[in-house]
Every structure is written in structure tokens, then in C-alpha cells.
């Protein structure tokens, strides 16, 4: 990406329309959304598998751009593709242990980095114990920061169902983490 690239100023729907025939517009979309897709994937499938999921997501996005009509927000469409890719990845990896990529840490922060890595592993493992509907609702709310109504629209569930899935998911995560020796903060 170059400084003052005119593509950077375009909205996601504008970029999506251009990206059908312009690889540079697609690169801008990827650069713009890859970090959020990776965060969502890492919490759903574990940090070690997240890179592969991100690749799968953007391959699916590239293939599906012609069909993106803009009826939903681009980010909503992208979240759905990401969650579908996570579900497929979990199906492929049910018996594979979590492989966490090492995180860079300064020499004076090695202990803190190890604690953060361990906490991420525990949270990822806890999320994988949730039923898919709860995991999806919790990650959309807590990782992606979507509002309850946005989650309802994205998942096709009633607003009350979304609230209850998030509530039950949070309670199950809290219980799992407590049993693992992690003290959750509200």
C-alpha cells in the first residue's frame, strides 16, 4: 500500500465492486480486514490454525465477490464467511492438539508474554468447548464487538436467542476458566 493510495479512501462496498476485476482493490480489502479475521479465527480455532483459516476466508471472499450485492454490510458478510471457515477448520482438527505460534517478547517481558500466551490458549480451548451457536454468538460480541441486533441479523436468530446464547456461553466460559485456575474478571 502506498501513501495516499486513493483506494484507501473507498468504502468496503466500493472496494468489493472494484475487487471483482482489480487485484489492488482486493489487496486493500485484505489489508483492512485481515487483522479482525485473524483475531476471530484465533479464538475459534486456536492461534496455530488461524493463519490457514484467514487464507481460506480470503480465497472464499475473492471467489464470492461477484455475488456480493451489498444487501448486508461487507463486514457482516465477511464475519459469516469467517465463522463458516472456522467451523470447517474445527471439523478437520477435532483430534489435533492446539499449536500456538510463539509471540515475540522483549527479554524483560518474557514472563508476561508467557502468561498472555497461556491465557489465550486457555480461552481458545474454553471457546472450543461451547456449542457452535454459543461460540459464534460470544465471539461475534466479544471479539468482533458486534451489537446484539447485528448478531441476530448475521446469524438469523431472534434477538432473545442471541442474548441467551451469549449469557449461557459467558457462564460456561467463566466456569471452564475457573476450573482451569483462571480468575475471570467481569
PDB file of C-alpha atoms in Angstrom:
ATOM      1  CA  UNK A   1       0.000   0.000   0.000  1.00  0.00           C
ATOM      2  CA  UNK A   2       1.378   3.349  -0.946  1.00  0.00           C
ATOM      3  CA  UNK A   3       0.929   6.598   0.883  1.00  0.00           C
ATOM      4  CA  UNK A   4      -2.230   8.433  -0.159  1.00  0.00           C
ATOM      5  CA  UNK A   5      -3.493   5.472  -2.170  1.00  0.00           C
ATOM      6  CA  UNK A   6      -6.916   6.588  -3.460  1.00  0.00           C
ATOM      7  CA  UNK A   7      -8.244   3.075  -2.831  1.00  0.00           C
ATOM      8  CA  UNK A   8      -7.744   3.545   0.914  1.00  0.00           C
ATOM      9  CA  UNK A   9     -10.460   6.202   0.961  1.00  0.00           C
ATOM     10  CA  UNK A  10     -13.074   3.932  -0.623  1.00  0.00           C
ATOM     11  CA  UNK A  11     -15.759   2.210   1.430  1.00  0.00           C
ATOM     12  CA  UNK A  12     -15.866  -1.570   1.689  1.00  0.00           C
ATOM     13  CA  UNK A  13     -18.779  -1.903  -0.790  1.00  0.00           C
ATOM     14  CA  UNK A  14     -16.944   0.294  -3.299  1.00  0.00           C
ATOM     15  CA  UNK A  15     -13.763  -1.752  -2.886  1.00  0.00           C
ATOM     16  CA  UNK A  16     -15.725  -5.003  -3.185  1.00  0.00           C
ATOM     17  CA  UNK A  17     -17.207  -3.892  -6.511  1.00  0.00           C
ATOM     18  CA  UNK A  18     -13.760  -2.900  -7.800  1.00  0.00           C
ATOM     19  CA  UNK A  19     -12.049  -6.004  -6.391  1.00  0.00           C
ATOM     20  CA  UNK A  20     -14.038  -8.230  -8.742  1.00  0.00           C
ATOM     21  CA  UNK A  21     -11.692  -7.088 -11.528  1.00  0.00           C
ATOM     22  CA  UNK A  22      -8.920  -5.174  -9.701  1.00  0.00           C
ATOM     23  CA  UNK A  23      -6.415  -7.137  -7.606  1.00  0.00           C
ATOM     24  CA  UNK A  24      -5.132  -3.948  -5.967  1.00  0.00           C
ATOM     25  CA  UNK A  25      -8.622  -3.192  -4.595  1.00  0.00           C
ATOM     26  CA  UNK A  26      -8.770  -6.756  -3.273  1.00  0.00           C
ATOM     27  CA  UNK A  27      -5.395  -6.285  -1.562  1.00  0.00           C
ATOM     28  CA  UNK A  28      -6.741  -3.179   0.188  1.00  0.00           C
ATOM     29  CA  UNK A  29      -9.754  -5.170   1.444  1.00  0.00           C
ATOM     30  CA  UNK A  30      -7.472  -7.916   2.732  1.00  0.00           C
ATOM     31  CA  UNK A  31      -5.142  -5.452   4.449  1.00  0.00           C
ATOM     32  CA  UNK A  32      -8.088  -3.653   6.001  1.00  0.00           C
ATOM     33  CA  UNK A  33      -9.846  -6.746   7.361  1.00  0.00           C
ATOM     34  CA  UNK A  34      -7.187  -9.451   7.875  1.00  0.00           C
ATOM     35  CA  UNK A  35      -6.355  -8.488  11.498  1.00  0.00           C
ATOM     36  CA  UNK A  36     -10.003  -8.764  12.617  1.00  0.00           C
ATOM     37  CA  UNK A  37     -10.482 -12.018  10.693  1.00  0.00           C
ATOM     38  CA  UNK A  38      -7.333 -13.417  12.327  1.00  0.00           C
ATOM     39  CA  UNK A  39      -8.497 -12.436  15.844  1.00  0.00           C
ATOM     40  CA  UNK A  40     -11.877 -14.078  15.301  1.00  0.00           C
ATOM     41  CA  UNK A  41     -10.285 -17.189  13.812  1.00  0.00           C
ATOM     42  CA  UNK A  42      -7.645 -17.480  16.547  1.00  0.00           C
ATOM     43  CA  UNK A  43     -10.257 -17.522  19.264  1.00  0.00           C
ATOM     44  CA  UNK A  44     -12.407 -20.044  17.429  1.00  0.00           C
ATOM     45  CA  UNK A  45      -9.802 -22.498  16.132  1.00  0.00           C
ATOM     46  CA  UNK A  46      -6.684 -21.581  18.096  1.00  0.00           C
ATOM     47  CA  UNK A  47      -3.757 -19.381  17.139  1.00  0.00           C
ATOM     48  CA  UNK A  48      -1.904 -22.181  15.354  1.00  0.00           C
ATOM     49  CA  UNK A  49      -4.716 -22.766  12.857  1.00  0.00           C
ATOM     50  CA  UNK A  50      -5.811 -19.149  12.431  1.00  0.00           C
ATOM     51  CA  UNK A  51      -3.450 -18.336   9.547  1.00  0.00           C
ATOM     52  CA  UNK A  52      -4.876 -21.174   7.461  1.00  0.00           C
ATOM     53  CA  UNK A  53      -8.425 -20.032   8.237  1.00  0.00           C
ATOM     54  CA  UNK A  54      -7.556 -16.462   7.194  1.00  0.00           C
ATOM     55  CA  UNK A  55      -6.265 -17.801   3.878  1.00  0.00           C
ATOM     56  CA  UNK A  56      -9.440 -19.847   3.398  1.00  0.00           C
ATOM     57  CA  UNK A  57     -11.575 -16.811   4.215  1.00  0.00           C
ATOM     58  CA  UNK A  58      -9.957 -14.527   1.675  1.00  0.00           C
ATOM     59  CA  UNK A  59      -9.973 -17.210  -1.020  1.00  0.00           C
ATOM     60  CA  UNK A  60     -13.728 -17.563  -0.380  1.00  0.00           C
ATOM     61  CA  UNK A  61     -14.159 -13.774  -0.386  1.00  0.00           C
ATOM     62  CA  UNK A  62     -12.335 -13.479  -3.708  1.00  0.00           C
ATOM     63  CA  UNK A  63     -14.496 -16.214  -5.231  1.00  0.00           C
ATOM     64  CA  UNK A  64     -17.679 -14.721  -3.810  1.00  0.00           C
ATOM     65  CA  UNK A  65     -17.159 -11.052  -4.650  1.00  0.00           C
ATOM     66  CA  UNK A  66     -19.257 -11.267  -7.826  1.00  0.00           C
ATOM     67  CA  UNK A  67     -22.170 -12.477  -5.723  1.00  0.00           C
ATOM     68  CA  UNK A  68     -21.816  -9.790  -3.033  1.00  0.00           C
ATOM     69  CA  UNK A  69     -24.742  -7.475  -3.718  1.00  0.00           C
ATOM     70  CA  UNK A  70     -24.282  -5.185  -0.750  1.00  0.00           C
ATOM     71  CA  UNK A  71     -27.627  -6.143   0.831  1.00  0.00           C
ATOM     72  CA  UNK A  72     -25.715  -6.708   4.064  1.00  0.00           C
ATOM     73  CA  UNK A  73     -22.685  -4.803   5.262  1.00  0.00           C
ATOM     74  CA  UNK A  74     -19.398  -6.131   3.905  1.00  0.00           C
ATOM     75  CA  UNK A  75     -18.185  -6.782   7.465  1.00  0.00           C
ATOM     76  CA  UNK A  76     -21.315  -8.855   8.185  1.00  0.00           C
ATOM     77  CA  UNK A  77     -20.738 -10.924   5.047  1.00  0.00           C
ATOM     78  CA  UNK A  78     -17.060 -11.323   5.978  1.00  0.00           C
ATOM     79  CA  UNK A  79     -17.935 -12.452   9.529  1.00  0.00           C
ATOM     80  CA  UNK A  80     -20.246 -15.138   8.126  1.00  0.00           C
ATOM     81  CA  UNK A  81     -17.524 -16.404   5.778  1.00  0.00           C
ATOM     82  CA  UNK A  82     -15.024 -16.388   8.676  1.00  0.00           C
ATOM     83  CA  UNK A  83     -17.317 -18.316  11.003  1.00  0.00           C
ATOM     84  CA  UNK A  84     -18.054 -20.864   8.275  1.00  0.00           C
ATOM     85  CA  UNK A  85     -14.312 -21.295   7.672  1.00  0.00           C
ATOM     86  CA  UNK A  86     -13.762 -21.737  11.430  1.00  0.00           C
ATOM     87  CA  UNK A  87     -16.458 -24.407  11.563  1.00  0.00           C
ATOM     88  CA  UNK A  88     -14.841 -26.283   8.671  1.00  0.00           C
ATOM     89  CA  UNK A  89     -11.402 -25.967  10.295  1.00  0.00           C
ATOM     90  CA  UNK A  90     -12.697 -27.302  13.601  1.00  0.00           C
ATOM     91  CA  UNK A  91     -14.173 -30.272  11.785  1.00  0.00           C
ATOM     92  CA  UNK A  92     -10.763 -31.006  10.247  1.00  0.00           C
ATOM     93  CA  UNK A  93      -8.901 -30.600  13.540  1.00  0.00           C
ATOM     94  CA  UNK A  94     -11.011 -32.210  16.231  1.00  0.00           C
ATOM     95  CA  UNK A  95      -8.190 -34.540  17.268  1.00  0.00           C
ATOM     96  CA  UNK A  96      -5.248 -32.226  16.590  1.00  0.00           C
ATOM     97  CA  UNK A  97      -3.661 -30.528  19.618  1.00  0.00           C
ATOM     98  CA  UNK A  98      -3.521 -26.750  19.722  1.00  0.00           C
ATOM     99  CA  UNK A  99      -0.305 -25.476  18.202  1.00  0.00           C
ATOM    100  CA  UNK A 100       0.360 -21.940  19.297  1.00  0.00           C
ATOM    101  CA  UNK A 101       2.686 -19.717  17.356  1.00  0.00           C
ATOM    102  CA  UNK A 102       5.264 -18.143  19.645  1.00  0.00           C
ATOM    103  CA  UNK A 103       4.712 -14.487  20.332  1.00  0.00           C
ATOM    104  CA  UNK A 104       7.631 -12.091  20.244  1.00  0.00           C
ATOM    105  CA  UNK A 105       8.545 -10.720  23.635  1.00  0.00           C
ATOM    106  CA  UNK A 106      11.241  -8.489  24.982  1.00  0.00           C
ATOM    107  CA  UNK A 107      13.714 -10.031  27.387  1.00  0.00           C
ATOM    108  CA  UNK A 108      12.222  -8.181  30.383  1.00  0.00           C
ATOM    109  CA  UNK A 109       8.675  -9.233  29.492  1.00  0.00           C
ATOM    110  CA  UNK A 110       9.138 -12.959  28.914  1.00  0.00           C
ATOM    111  CA  UNK A 111       7.083 -13.911  31.962  1.00  0.00           C
ATOM    112  CA  UNK A 112       4.203 -11.628  30.985  1.00  0.00           C
ATOM    113  CA  UNK A 113       4.305 -12.864  27.378  1.00  0.00           C
ATOM    114  CA  UNK A 114       4.160 -16.470  28.586  1.00  0.00           C
ATOM    115  CA  UNK A 115       1.176 -15.642  30.811  1.00  0.00           C
ATOM    116  CA  UNK A 116      -0.665 -13.929  27.952  1.00  0.00           C
ATOM    117  CA  UNK A 117       0.057 -16.849  25.603  1.00  0.00           C
ATOM    118  CA  UNK A 118      -1.168 -19.327  28.210  1.00  0.00           C
ATOM    119  CA  UNK A 119      -4.321 -17.289  28.822  1.00  0.00           C
ATOM    120  CA  UNK A 120      -5.035 -17.139  25.063  1.00  0.00           C
ATOM    121  CA  UNK A 121      -4.580 -20.902  24.815  1.00  0.00           C
ATOM    122  CA  UNK A 122      -6.950 -21.441  27.724  1.00  0.00           C
ATOM    123  CA  UNK A 123      -9.549 -19.058  26.319  1.00  0.00           C
ATOM    124  CA  UNK A 124      -9.331 -20.677  22.898  1.00  0.00           C
ATOM    125  CA  UNK A 125      -9.698 -24.139  24.442  1.00  0.00           C
ATOM    126  CA  UNK A 126     -12.645 -22.931  26.537  1.00  0.00           C
ATOM    127  CA  UNK A 127     -14.369 -21.444  23.491  1.00  0.00           C
ATOM    128  CA  UNK A 128     -13.995 -24.732  21.612  1.00  0.00           C
ATOM    129  CA  UNK A 129     -15.982 -26.489  24.369  1.00  0.00           C
ATOM    130  CA  UNK A 130     -19.036 -24.316  23.706  1.00  0.00           C
ATOM    131  CA  UNK A 131     -21.799 -25.452  21.376  1.00  0.00           C
ATOM    132  CA  UNK A 132     -21.255 -23.825  17.952  1.00  0.00           C
ATOM    133  CA  UNK A 133     -24.161 -21.395  18.317  1.00  0.00           C
ATOM    134  CA  UNK A 134     -22.875 -20.100  21.662  1.00  0.00           C
ATOM    135  CA  UNK A 135     -19.262 -19.899  20.438  1.00  0.00           C
ATOM    136  CA  UNK A 136     -20.386 -17.960  17.383  1.00  0.00           C
ATOM    137  CA  UNK A 137     -22.517 -15.512  19.391  1.00  0.00           C
ATOM    138  CA  UNK A 138     -19.859 -14.942  22.069  1.00  0.00           C
ATOM    139  CA  UNK A 139     -17.030 -14.357  19.597  1.00  0.00           C
ATOM    140  CA  UNK A 140     -19.133 -12.027  17.466  1.00  0.00           C
ATOM    141  CA  UNK A 141     -19.962  -9.999  20.576  1.00  0.00           C
ATOM    142  CA  UNK A 142     -16.686 -10.126  22.493  1.00  0.00           C
ATOM    143  CA  UNK A 143     -14.100 -10.357  19.712  1.00  0.00           C
ATOM    144  CA  UNK A 144     -15.786  -8.538  16.850  1.00  0.00           C
ATOM    145  CA  UNK A 145     -17.693  -6.099  19.047  1.00  0.00           C
ATOM    146  CA  UNK A 146     -20.980  -6.527  17.214  1.00  0.00           C
ATOM    147  CA  UNK A 147     -24.217  -5.383  18.817  1.00  0.00           C
ATOM    148  CA  UNK A 148     -26.851  -7.970  19.726  1.00  0.00           C
ATOM    149  CA  UNK A 149     -29.107  -6.868  16.856  1.00  0.00           C
ATOM    150  CA  UNK A 150     -26.221  -7.197  14.380  1.00  0.00           C
ATOM    151  CA  UNK A 151     -25.518 -10.709  15.650  1.00  0.00           C
ATOM    152  CA  UNK A 152     -29.188 -11.601  15.297  1.00  0.00           C
ATOM    153  CA  UNK A 153     -29.213 -10.343  11.708  1.00  0.00           C
ATOM    154  CA  UNK A 154     -25.972 -12.148  10.887  1.00  0.00           C
ATOM    155  CA  UNK A 155     -26.975 -15.489  12.398  1.00  0.00           C
ATOM    156  CA  UNK A 156     -30.682 -15.394  11.586  1.00  0.00           C
ATOM    157  CA  UNK A 157     -31.538 -15.953  15.260  1.00  0.00           C
ATOM    158  CA  UNK A 158     -34.067 -13.969  17.268  1.00  0.00           C
ATOM    159  CA  UNK A 159     -32.649 -11.189  19.453  1.00  0.00           C
ATOM    160  CA  UNK A 160     -33.688 -13.003  22.650  1.00  0.00           C
ATOM    161  CA  UNK A 161     -31.988 -16.174  21.433  1.00  0.00           C
ATOM    162  CA  UNK A 162     -28.777 -14.264  20.775  1.00  0.00           C
ATOM    163  CA  UNK A 163     -28.856 -12.735  24.270  1.00  0.00           C
ATOM    164  CA  UNK A 164     -29.449 -16.117  25.844  1.00  0.00           C
ATOM    165  CA  UNK A 165     -26.679 -17.793  23.807  1.00  0.00           C
ATOM    166  CA  UNK A 166     -24.229 -15.089  24.873  1.00  0.00           C
ATOM    167  CA  UNK A 167     -25.332 -15.329  28.501  1.00  0.00           C
ATOM    168  CA  UNK A 168     -25.052 -19.129  28.588  1.00  0.00           C
ATOM    169  CA  UNK A 169     -21.758 -19.005  26.670  1.00  0.00           C
ATOM    170  CA  UNK A 170     -20.244 -16.480  29.055  1.00  0.00           C
ATOM    171  CA  UNK A 171     -21.362 -18.546  32.060  1.00  0.00           C
ATOM    172  CA  UNK A 172     -19.873 -21.724  30.585  1.00  0.00           C
ATOM    173  CA  UNK A 173     -16.609 -19.918  29.767  1.00  0.00           C
ATOM    174  CA  UNK A 174     -16.421 -18.485  33.279  1.00  0.00           C
ATOM    175  CA  UNK A 175     -16.965 -21.966  34.789  1.00  0.00           C
ATOM    176  CA  UNK A 176     -14.408 -23.612  32.476  1.00  0.00           C
ATOM    177  CA  UNK A 177     -11.786 -20.950  33.121  1.00  0.00           C
ATOM    178  CA  UNK A 178     -12.398 -21.096  36.891  1.00  0.00           C
ATOM    179  CA  UNK A 179     -11.891 -24.887  36.844  1.00  0.00           C
ATOM    180  CA  UNK A 180      -8.658 -24.266  34.867  1.00  0.00           C
ATOM    181  CA  UNK A 181      -7.443 -21.927  37.630  1.00  0.00           C
ATOM    182  CA  UNK A 182      -8.048 -18.686  35.765  1.00  0.00           C
ATOM    183  CA  UNK A 183      -9.888 -15.975  37.647  1.00  0.00           C
ATOM    184  CA  UNK A 184     -12.198 -14.301  35.135  1.00  0.00           C
ATOM    185  CA  UNK A 185     -12.780 -10.580  35.510  1.00  0.00           C
ATOM    186  CA  UNK A 186     -16.243  -9.183  34.832  1.00  0.00           C
TER     187      UNK A 186
END
